[in-house]
Short mmCIF file of C-alpha atoms and ligand atoms in Angstrom, two decimals:
data_model
loop_
_atom_site.label_atom_id
_atom_site.label_comp_id
_atom_site.label_asym_id
_atom_site.label_seq_id
_atom_site.Cartn_x
_atom_site.Cartn_y
_atom_site.Cartn_z
CA MET A 14 21.59 -62.75 -72.90
CA LYS A 15 18.60 -64.16 -71.00
CA LEU A 16 19.13 -67.53 -72.65
CA LYS A 17 22.76 -67.64 -71.68
CA SER A 18 22.10 -67.00 -68.03
CA ALA A 19 19.35 -69.62 -67.93
CA THR A 20 21.77 -72.15 -69.40
CA CYS A 21 24.43 -71.30 -66.77
CA ALA A 22 21.78 -71.69 -64.07
CA SER A 23 20.86 -75.08 -65.40
CA ARG A 24 24.42 -76.29 -65.45
CA SER A 25 24.98 -75.10 -61.94
CA ARG A 26 21.86 -76.86 -60.79
CA VAL A 27 22.97 -80.10 -62.45
CA TRP A 28 26.34 -79.71 -60.82
CA LYS A 29 24.78 -79.14 -57.32
CA TRP A 30 22.50 -82.11 -57.94
CA THR A 31 25.33 -84.39 -58.89
CA LYS A 32 27.50 -83.15 -56.04
CA TRP A 33 24.75 -83.80 -53.58
CA ASN A 34 24.23 -87.25 -54.85
CA ARG A 35 27.90 -88.07 -54.60
CA ALA A 36 28.16 -86.73 -51.11
CA SER A 37 25.15 -88.53 -49.79
CA SER A 38 26.03 -91.83 -51.52
CA ALA A 39 29.51 -91.76 -50.01
CA ALA A 40 28.29 -90.97 -46.53
CA VAL A 41 25.62 -93.58 -46.63
CA GLY A 42 27.83 -96.23 -48.24
CA CYS A 43 30.32 -95.82 -45.38
CA CYS A 44 27.63 -95.91 -42.79
CA ARG A 45 25.91 -99.00 -44.23
CA ARG A 46 29.18 -100.85 -43.84
CA ARG A 47 29.69 -99.61 -40.29
CA LEU A 48 26.20 -100.23 -38.94
CA GLN A 49 25.39 -103.09 -41.21
CA LEU A 50 21.93 -101.67 -41.66
CA ALA A 51 19.47 -103.16 -44.07
CA ILE A 52 18.78 -99.91 -45.76
CA PRO A 53 17.62 -100.63 -49.28
CA LEU A 54 20.11 -99.50 -51.93
CA SER A 55 17.34 -97.88 -53.85
CA LEU A 56 17.02 -95.31 -51.04
CA THR A 57 20.71 -94.53 -50.62
CA ARG A 58 22.49 -94.86 -53.89
CA GLY A 59 21.94 -93.93 -57.46
CA PRO A 60 23.50 -93.92 -60.90
CA VAL A 61 24.85 -90.43 -60.63
CA GLU A 62 26.75 -90.40 -63.90
CA ALA A 63 23.79 -91.73 -65.79
CA GLU A 64 21.59 -89.10 -64.20
CA SER A 65 23.92 -86.31 -65.24
CA ARG A 66 24.17 -87.66 -68.85
CA ARG A 67 20.35 -87.77 -68.90
CA TRP A 68 20.11 -84.08 -67.93
CA SER A 69 22.82 -83.14 -70.41
CA ALA A 70 20.94 -84.98 -73.16
CA MET A 71 17.77 -83.11 -72.36
CA ALA A 72 19.31 -79.77 -73.57
CA GLY A 73 17.43 -76.77 -72.24
CA SER A 74 15.48 -78.59 -69.61
CA ASP A 75 16.09 -78.00 -65.92
CA PRO A 76 16.32 -80.78 -63.35
CA PRO A 77 13.26 -80.83 -61.12
CA LEU A 78 13.22 -78.30 -58.26
CA ALA A 79 14.24 -79.62 -54.84
CA ARG A 80 11.71 -81.86 -53.32
CA PRO A 81 10.69 -81.30 -49.73
CA GLY A 82 13.04 -82.94 -47.30
CA LEU A 83 11.94 -85.11 -44.40
CA ALA A 84 12.69 -84.38 -40.69
CA ILE A 85 12.67 -87.40 -38.36
CA VAL A 86 12.64 -86.31 -34.72
CA ILE A 87 13.75 -88.83 -32.09
CA MET A 88 11.86 -87.71 -29.00
CA GLY A 89 11.35 -88.73 -25.34
CA VAL A 90 12.49 -87.83 -21.87
CA SER A 91 16.07 -86.94 -20.90
CA GLY A 92 18.38 -89.92 -21.02
CA CYS A 93 16.15 -92.17 -23.13
CA GLY A 94 18.74 -92.33 -25.84
CA LYS A 95 17.56 -89.66 -28.36
CA SER A 96 20.96 -88.22 -29.20
CA THR A 97 22.57 -91.59 -29.56
CA VAL A 98 19.83 -92.80 -31.99
CA ALA A 99 19.37 -89.53 -33.97
CA ALA A 100 23.12 -89.22 -34.54
CA LEU A 101 23.22 -92.73 -35.96
CA LEU A 102 20.07 -92.10 -37.97
CA ALA A 103 21.74 -89.08 -39.58
CA GLU A 104 24.76 -91.18 -40.50
CA ALA A 105 22.60 -93.88 -41.94
CA LEU A 106 20.67 -91.41 -44.15
CA GLY A 107 23.73 -89.30 -44.97
CA CYS A 108 21.89 -86.25 -43.81
CA SER A 109 22.47 -83.61 -41.10
CA PHE A 110 21.79 -83.99 -37.42
CA ILE A 111 20.21 -81.34 -35.21
CA GLU A 112 20.82 -81.72 -31.48
CA ALA A 113 18.10 -79.72 -29.78
CA ASP A 114 20.22 -79.21 -26.60
CA ASP A 115 22.59 -77.04 -28.78
CA TYR A 116 19.71 -74.55 -29.23
CA HIS A 117 19.05 -73.97 -25.50
CA SER A 118 20.13 -70.61 -24.11
CA GLN A 119 22.78 -70.51 -21.40
CA GLU A 120 20.00 -69.58 -19.02
CA ASN A 121 17.94 -72.67 -19.81
CA LYS A 122 20.97 -74.88 -19.40
CA ALA A 123 21.94 -73.23 -16.09
CA LYS A 124 18.40 -73.75 -14.82
CA MET A 125 18.34 -77.47 -15.71
CA SER A 126 21.83 -77.99 -14.29
CA LYS A 127 20.50 -76.58 -10.95
CA GLY A 128 17.68 -79.15 -10.99
CA ILE A 129 14.91 -76.68 -11.99
CA PRO A 130 12.56 -77.83 -14.72
CA LEU A 131 12.01 -75.44 -17.66
CA SER A 132 8.78 -73.63 -17.93
CA ASP A 133 6.73 -73.32 -21.20
CA ALA A 134 7.96 -69.78 -21.45
CA ASP A 135 11.54 -70.98 -21.24
CA ARG A 136 10.87 -73.49 -23.98
CA THR A 137 9.14 -71.17 -26.47
CA PRO A 138 12.21 -69.41 -27.93
CA TRP A 139 14.13 -72.62 -27.88
CA LEU A 140 11.37 -74.45 -29.84
CA GLU A 141 11.13 -71.51 -32.30
CA SER A 142 14.81 -71.54 -33.10
CA LEU A 143 14.67 -75.31 -33.64
CA GLN A 144 11.74 -74.77 -36.02
CA ASP A 145 13.86 -72.35 -37.95
CA ALA A 146 16.82 -74.73 -38.19
CA ILE A 147 14.57 -77.60 -39.37
CA ARG A 148 12.72 -75.40 -41.84
CA GLU A 149 16.04 -74.39 -43.37
CA ARG A 150 16.83 -78.06 -44.08
CA LEU A 151 13.31 -78.89 -45.43
CA ASP A 152 13.25 -75.74 -47.66
CA GLY A 153 16.53 -76.88 -49.19
CA GLY A 154 15.09 -80.34 -49.95
CA GLU A 155 17.26 -81.97 -47.32
CA ASN A 156 16.49 -84.75 -44.90
CA VAL A 157 17.46 -84.15 -41.25
CA ALA A 158 17.61 -86.29 -38.10
CA VAL A 159 16.73 -84.41 -34.90
CA SER A 160 17.13 -85.26 -31.25
CA CYS A 161 14.60 -83.33 -29.21
CA SER A 162 12.51 -84.16 -26.11
CA ALA A 163 9.31 -82.66 -27.68
CA LEU A 164 7.34 -83.88 -24.62
CA ARG A 165 4.00 -82.21 -25.21
CA LEU A 166 1.70 -81.96 -28.22
CA LYS A 167 2.03 -78.15 -28.23
CA TYR A 168 5.77 -78.37 -28.42
CA ARG A 169 5.58 -80.83 -31.27
CA GLU A 170 3.18 -78.54 -33.13
CA VAL A 171 5.83 -75.81 -33.09
CA ILE A 172 8.28 -78.24 -34.54
CA ARG A 173 5.84 -79.57 -37.12
CA ALA A 174 5.28 -76.00 -38.31
CA ALA A 175 8.80 -76.16 -39.72
CA ASP A 176 7.04 -77.70 -42.70
CA ARG A 177 5.54 -74.60 -44.33
CA SER A 178 2.64 -76.61 -45.74
CA TYR A 179 1.65 -78.15 -42.45
CA LYS A 180 -1.96 -77.76 -41.50
CA PRO A 181 -2.46 -78.23 -37.79
CA GLY A 182 -3.66 -81.76 -37.07
CA ASP A 183 -2.76 -83.11 -40.52
CA TYR A 184 -0.04 -85.32 -39.06
CA ALA A 185 0.07 -87.85 -41.91
CA THR A 186 1.16 -85.44 -44.59
CA CYS A 187 3.48 -83.39 -42.32
CA ARG A 188 7.15 -83.63 -43.41
CA VAL A 189 8.20 -83.66 -39.77
CA LYS A 190 7.83 -87.18 -38.21
CA PHE A 191 8.43 -88.29 -34.64
CA VAL A 192 9.59 -91.54 -33.01
CA CYS A 193 9.37 -91.76 -29.25
CA LEU A 194 11.90 -93.78 -27.21
CA ARG A 195 10.45 -95.25 -24.06
CA THR A 196 11.60 -97.41 -21.17
CA SER A 197 11.25 -97.60 -17.39
CA ALA A 198 12.24 -94.76 -15.11
CA GLU A 199 14.67 -97.19 -13.41
CA VAL A 200 16.68 -97.84 -16.60
CA ILE A 201 16.71 -94.11 -17.49
CA THR A 202 17.76 -93.00 -13.95
CA GLU A 203 20.60 -95.41 -14.09
CA ARG A 204 21.73 -94.08 -17.49
CA MET A 205 21.43 -90.46 -16.34
CA GLN A 206 23.33 -91.06 -13.14
CA ARG A 207 26.15 -92.86 -14.95
CA ARG A 208 26.31 -90.05 -17.53
CA SER A 209 26.51 -87.36 -14.79
CA SER A 210 29.08 -89.22 -12.75
CA GLU A 211 31.25 -89.31 -15.86
CA GLY A 212 30.78 -85.51 -16.17
CA LYS A 213 29.22 -86.04 -19.60
CA HIS A 214 25.92 -84.11 -19.24
CA PHE A 215 24.38 -81.15 -17.54
CA MET A 216 20.93 -82.74 -16.94
CA PRO A 217 20.56 -84.15 -13.41
CA ALA A 218 18.58 -87.40 -12.87
CA SER A 219 16.46 -85.42 -10.33
CA LEU A 220 14.68 -83.82 -13.28
CA LEU A 221 13.51 -87.11 -14.83
CA GLN A 222 10.17 -87.22 -12.92
CA SER A 223 9.25 -83.71 -14.23
CA GLN A 224 9.95 -84.90 -17.77
CA LEU A 225 7.89 -88.06 -17.37
CA ASP A 226 5.04 -85.92 -15.93
CA LEU A 227 4.98 -83.88 -19.13
CA LEU A 228 5.45 -86.58 -21.75
CA LYS A 229 2.12 -87.19 -23.48
CA ILE A 230 1.27 -88.44 -26.99
CA ASP A 231 -2.11 -88.09 -28.53
CA ALA A 232 -3.12 -91.36 -30.24
CA ALA A 233 -4.24 -89.35 -33.36
CA GLU A 234 -0.62 -88.27 -33.92
CA GLY A 235 0.29 -91.89 -34.87
CA ILE A 236 3.71 -91.64 -33.24
CA THR A 237 5.55 -94.98 -32.95
CA GLU A 238 6.83 -95.77 -29.49
CA VAL A 239 10.00 -97.74 -29.44
CA ASP A 240 11.63 -99.81 -26.62
CA ALA A 241 14.64 -97.67 -25.71
CA THR A 242 16.63 -100.64 -24.49
CA VAL A 243 16.83 -102.16 -27.93
CA ARG A 244 20.24 -101.65 -29.62
CA ALA A 245 20.47 -98.18 -31.16
CA GLY A 246 21.46 -99.60 -34.58
CA ASN A 247 18.31 -101.69 -34.65
CA ILE A 248 16.12 -98.68 -33.73
CA VAL A 249 17.69 -96.85 -36.65
CA ARG A 250 17.14 -99.77 -39.01
CA ASP A 251 13.48 -99.97 -38.09
CA THR A 252 13.01 -96.20 -38.29
CA VAL A 253 14.40 -96.11 -41.77
CA ALA A 254 12.12 -98.97 -42.75
CA GLN A 255 9.12 -97.14 -41.22
CA PHE A 256 9.69 -93.93 -43.23
CA ARG A 257 10.81 -95.78 -46.39
CA GLU A 258 8.12 -94.24 -48.55
CA GLU A 259 8.49 -90.69 -47.33
CA LEU A 260 12.24 -90.98 -47.65
CA ALA A 261 12.00 -92.33 -51.13
CA SER A 262 10.10 -89.27 -52.25
CA THR A 263 13.09 -87.08 -51.51
CA VAL A 264 15.44 -88.77 -53.83
CA PRO A 265 15.53 -88.29 -57.64
CA PRO A 266 13.16 -90.38 -59.71
CA CYS A 267 15.92 -92.53 -61.30
CA PHE A 268 17.02 -93.89 -57.92
N1 ATP B 306 19.74 -98.08 -27.03
C1 ATP B 306 20.61 -97.90 -25.98
N2 ATP B 306 20.94 -98.96 -25.21
C2 ATP B 306 21.72 -98.80 -24.17
N3 ATP B 306 22.27 -97.58 -23.75
C3 ATP B 306 21.97 -96.55 -24.48
C4 ATP B 306 21.08 -96.61 -25.66
N4 ATP B 306 20.91 -95.39 -26.15
C5 ATP B 306 21.57 -94.51 -25.37
N5 ATP B 306 22.25 -95.21 -24.38
C6 ATP B 306 23.04 -94.61 -23.31
O1 ATP B 306 22.10 -93.88 -22.47
C7 ATP B 306 22.75 -92.61 -22.15
C8 ATP B 306 21.76 -91.56 -22.53
O2 ATP B 306 21.70 -91.49 -23.93
P1 ATP B 306 21.50 -90.07 -24.70
O3 ATP B 306 22.51 -89.07 -24.24
O4 ATP B 306 21.55 -90.43 -26.22
O5 ATP B 306 20.06 -89.70 -24.22
P2 ATP B 306 19.21 -88.39 -24.58
O6 ATP B 306 17.80 -88.88 -24.64
O7 ATP B 306 19.76 -87.73 -25.79
O8 ATP B 306 19.46 -87.51 -23.31
P3 ATP B 306 19.28 -85.93 -23.15
O9 ATP B 306 17.91 -85.61 -23.67
O10 ATP B 306 19.33 -85.75 -21.66
O11 ATP B 306 20.39 -85.30 -23.89
C9 ATP B 306 24.04 -92.51 -22.76
O12 ATP B 306 25.04 -92.89 -21.78
C10 ATP B 306 24.03 -93.56 -23.87
O13 ATP B 306 25.28 -94.11 -24.18
O1 GCO B 307 12.05 -79.80 -22.67
C1 GCO B 307 12.91 -79.95 -21.81
O2 GCO B 307 12.74 -80.06 -20.63
C2 GCO B 307 14.34 -79.96 -22.29
O3 GCO B 307 14.42 -80.00 -23.61
C3 GCO B 307 15.02 -81.24 -21.80
O4 GCO B 307 14.37 -82.32 -22.21
C4 GCO B 307 16.47 -81.19 -22.19
O5 GCO B 307 16.78 -80.41 -23.31
C5 GCO B 307 17.13 -82.50 -22.44
O6 GCO B 307 16.27 -83.59 -22.33
C6 GCO B 307 18.31 -82.56 -21.55
O7 GCO B 307 19.29 -83.04 -22.25
#
């Protein structure tokens, strides 16, 4: 009886594994064509059928347990292009996308719309709910692309703690990585004003200075700062290249 349920569990895990591979291969294949990104095939596609045959041949043995996923957070002040880049990154990796703005309470959004900067107390529950959402992906062995301002070290530490094994300050081994988009206040103001005039966003350009005042990166964090005026597709390509090794450790060994 015990043996039977173990076999069923094995089959179901092989099925899930195969289904996951098919879904991510299809998503990434489509995106590779659209963005014409130089993402190495070894990171994005795999011999799914061969893999399933290999597991079937190894009767009685289970596929490896899910590996930890990787979260790549595109950070920076409002209007720098985080959502644009993170959404494209998710497509390129065939993974889910978390937009931090979707986790703000109505009160937080109303405050920002009125031109009042958030306080740390306003940000705490928001950051904690983001941490939960990212942890859920990592626990499931999934990669995830995130768009979040993450302006201060203490905010980023809440997000890094989504990785259950994270030891504060051990940035290199943390499965939550950050890339910061930066450009001049003039370029960002122009972007925010255009966006607001088109009725596309709640965040007024008047809040930009308060965001710039808070943005601080500790050199020890090793966060790459990227020119936010570069084409979004190129930023995505470079980000994938930067985390090539960490991403490779989240795909099965035969890839
Ligand atoms: N690399 C880029 N080059 C030129 N324009 C860009 C680029 N990235 C984003 N934009 C434009 O800049 C504006 C702001 O981008 P986006 O909404 O992605 O910023 P954001 O950092 O997510 O802002 P917020 O945090 O306020 O939501 C948008 O109109 C977008 O089309
Ligand atoms: O920490 C903050 O002040 C907020 O997260 C803001 O950055 C907004 O969420 C976002 O940038 C507006 O879209």
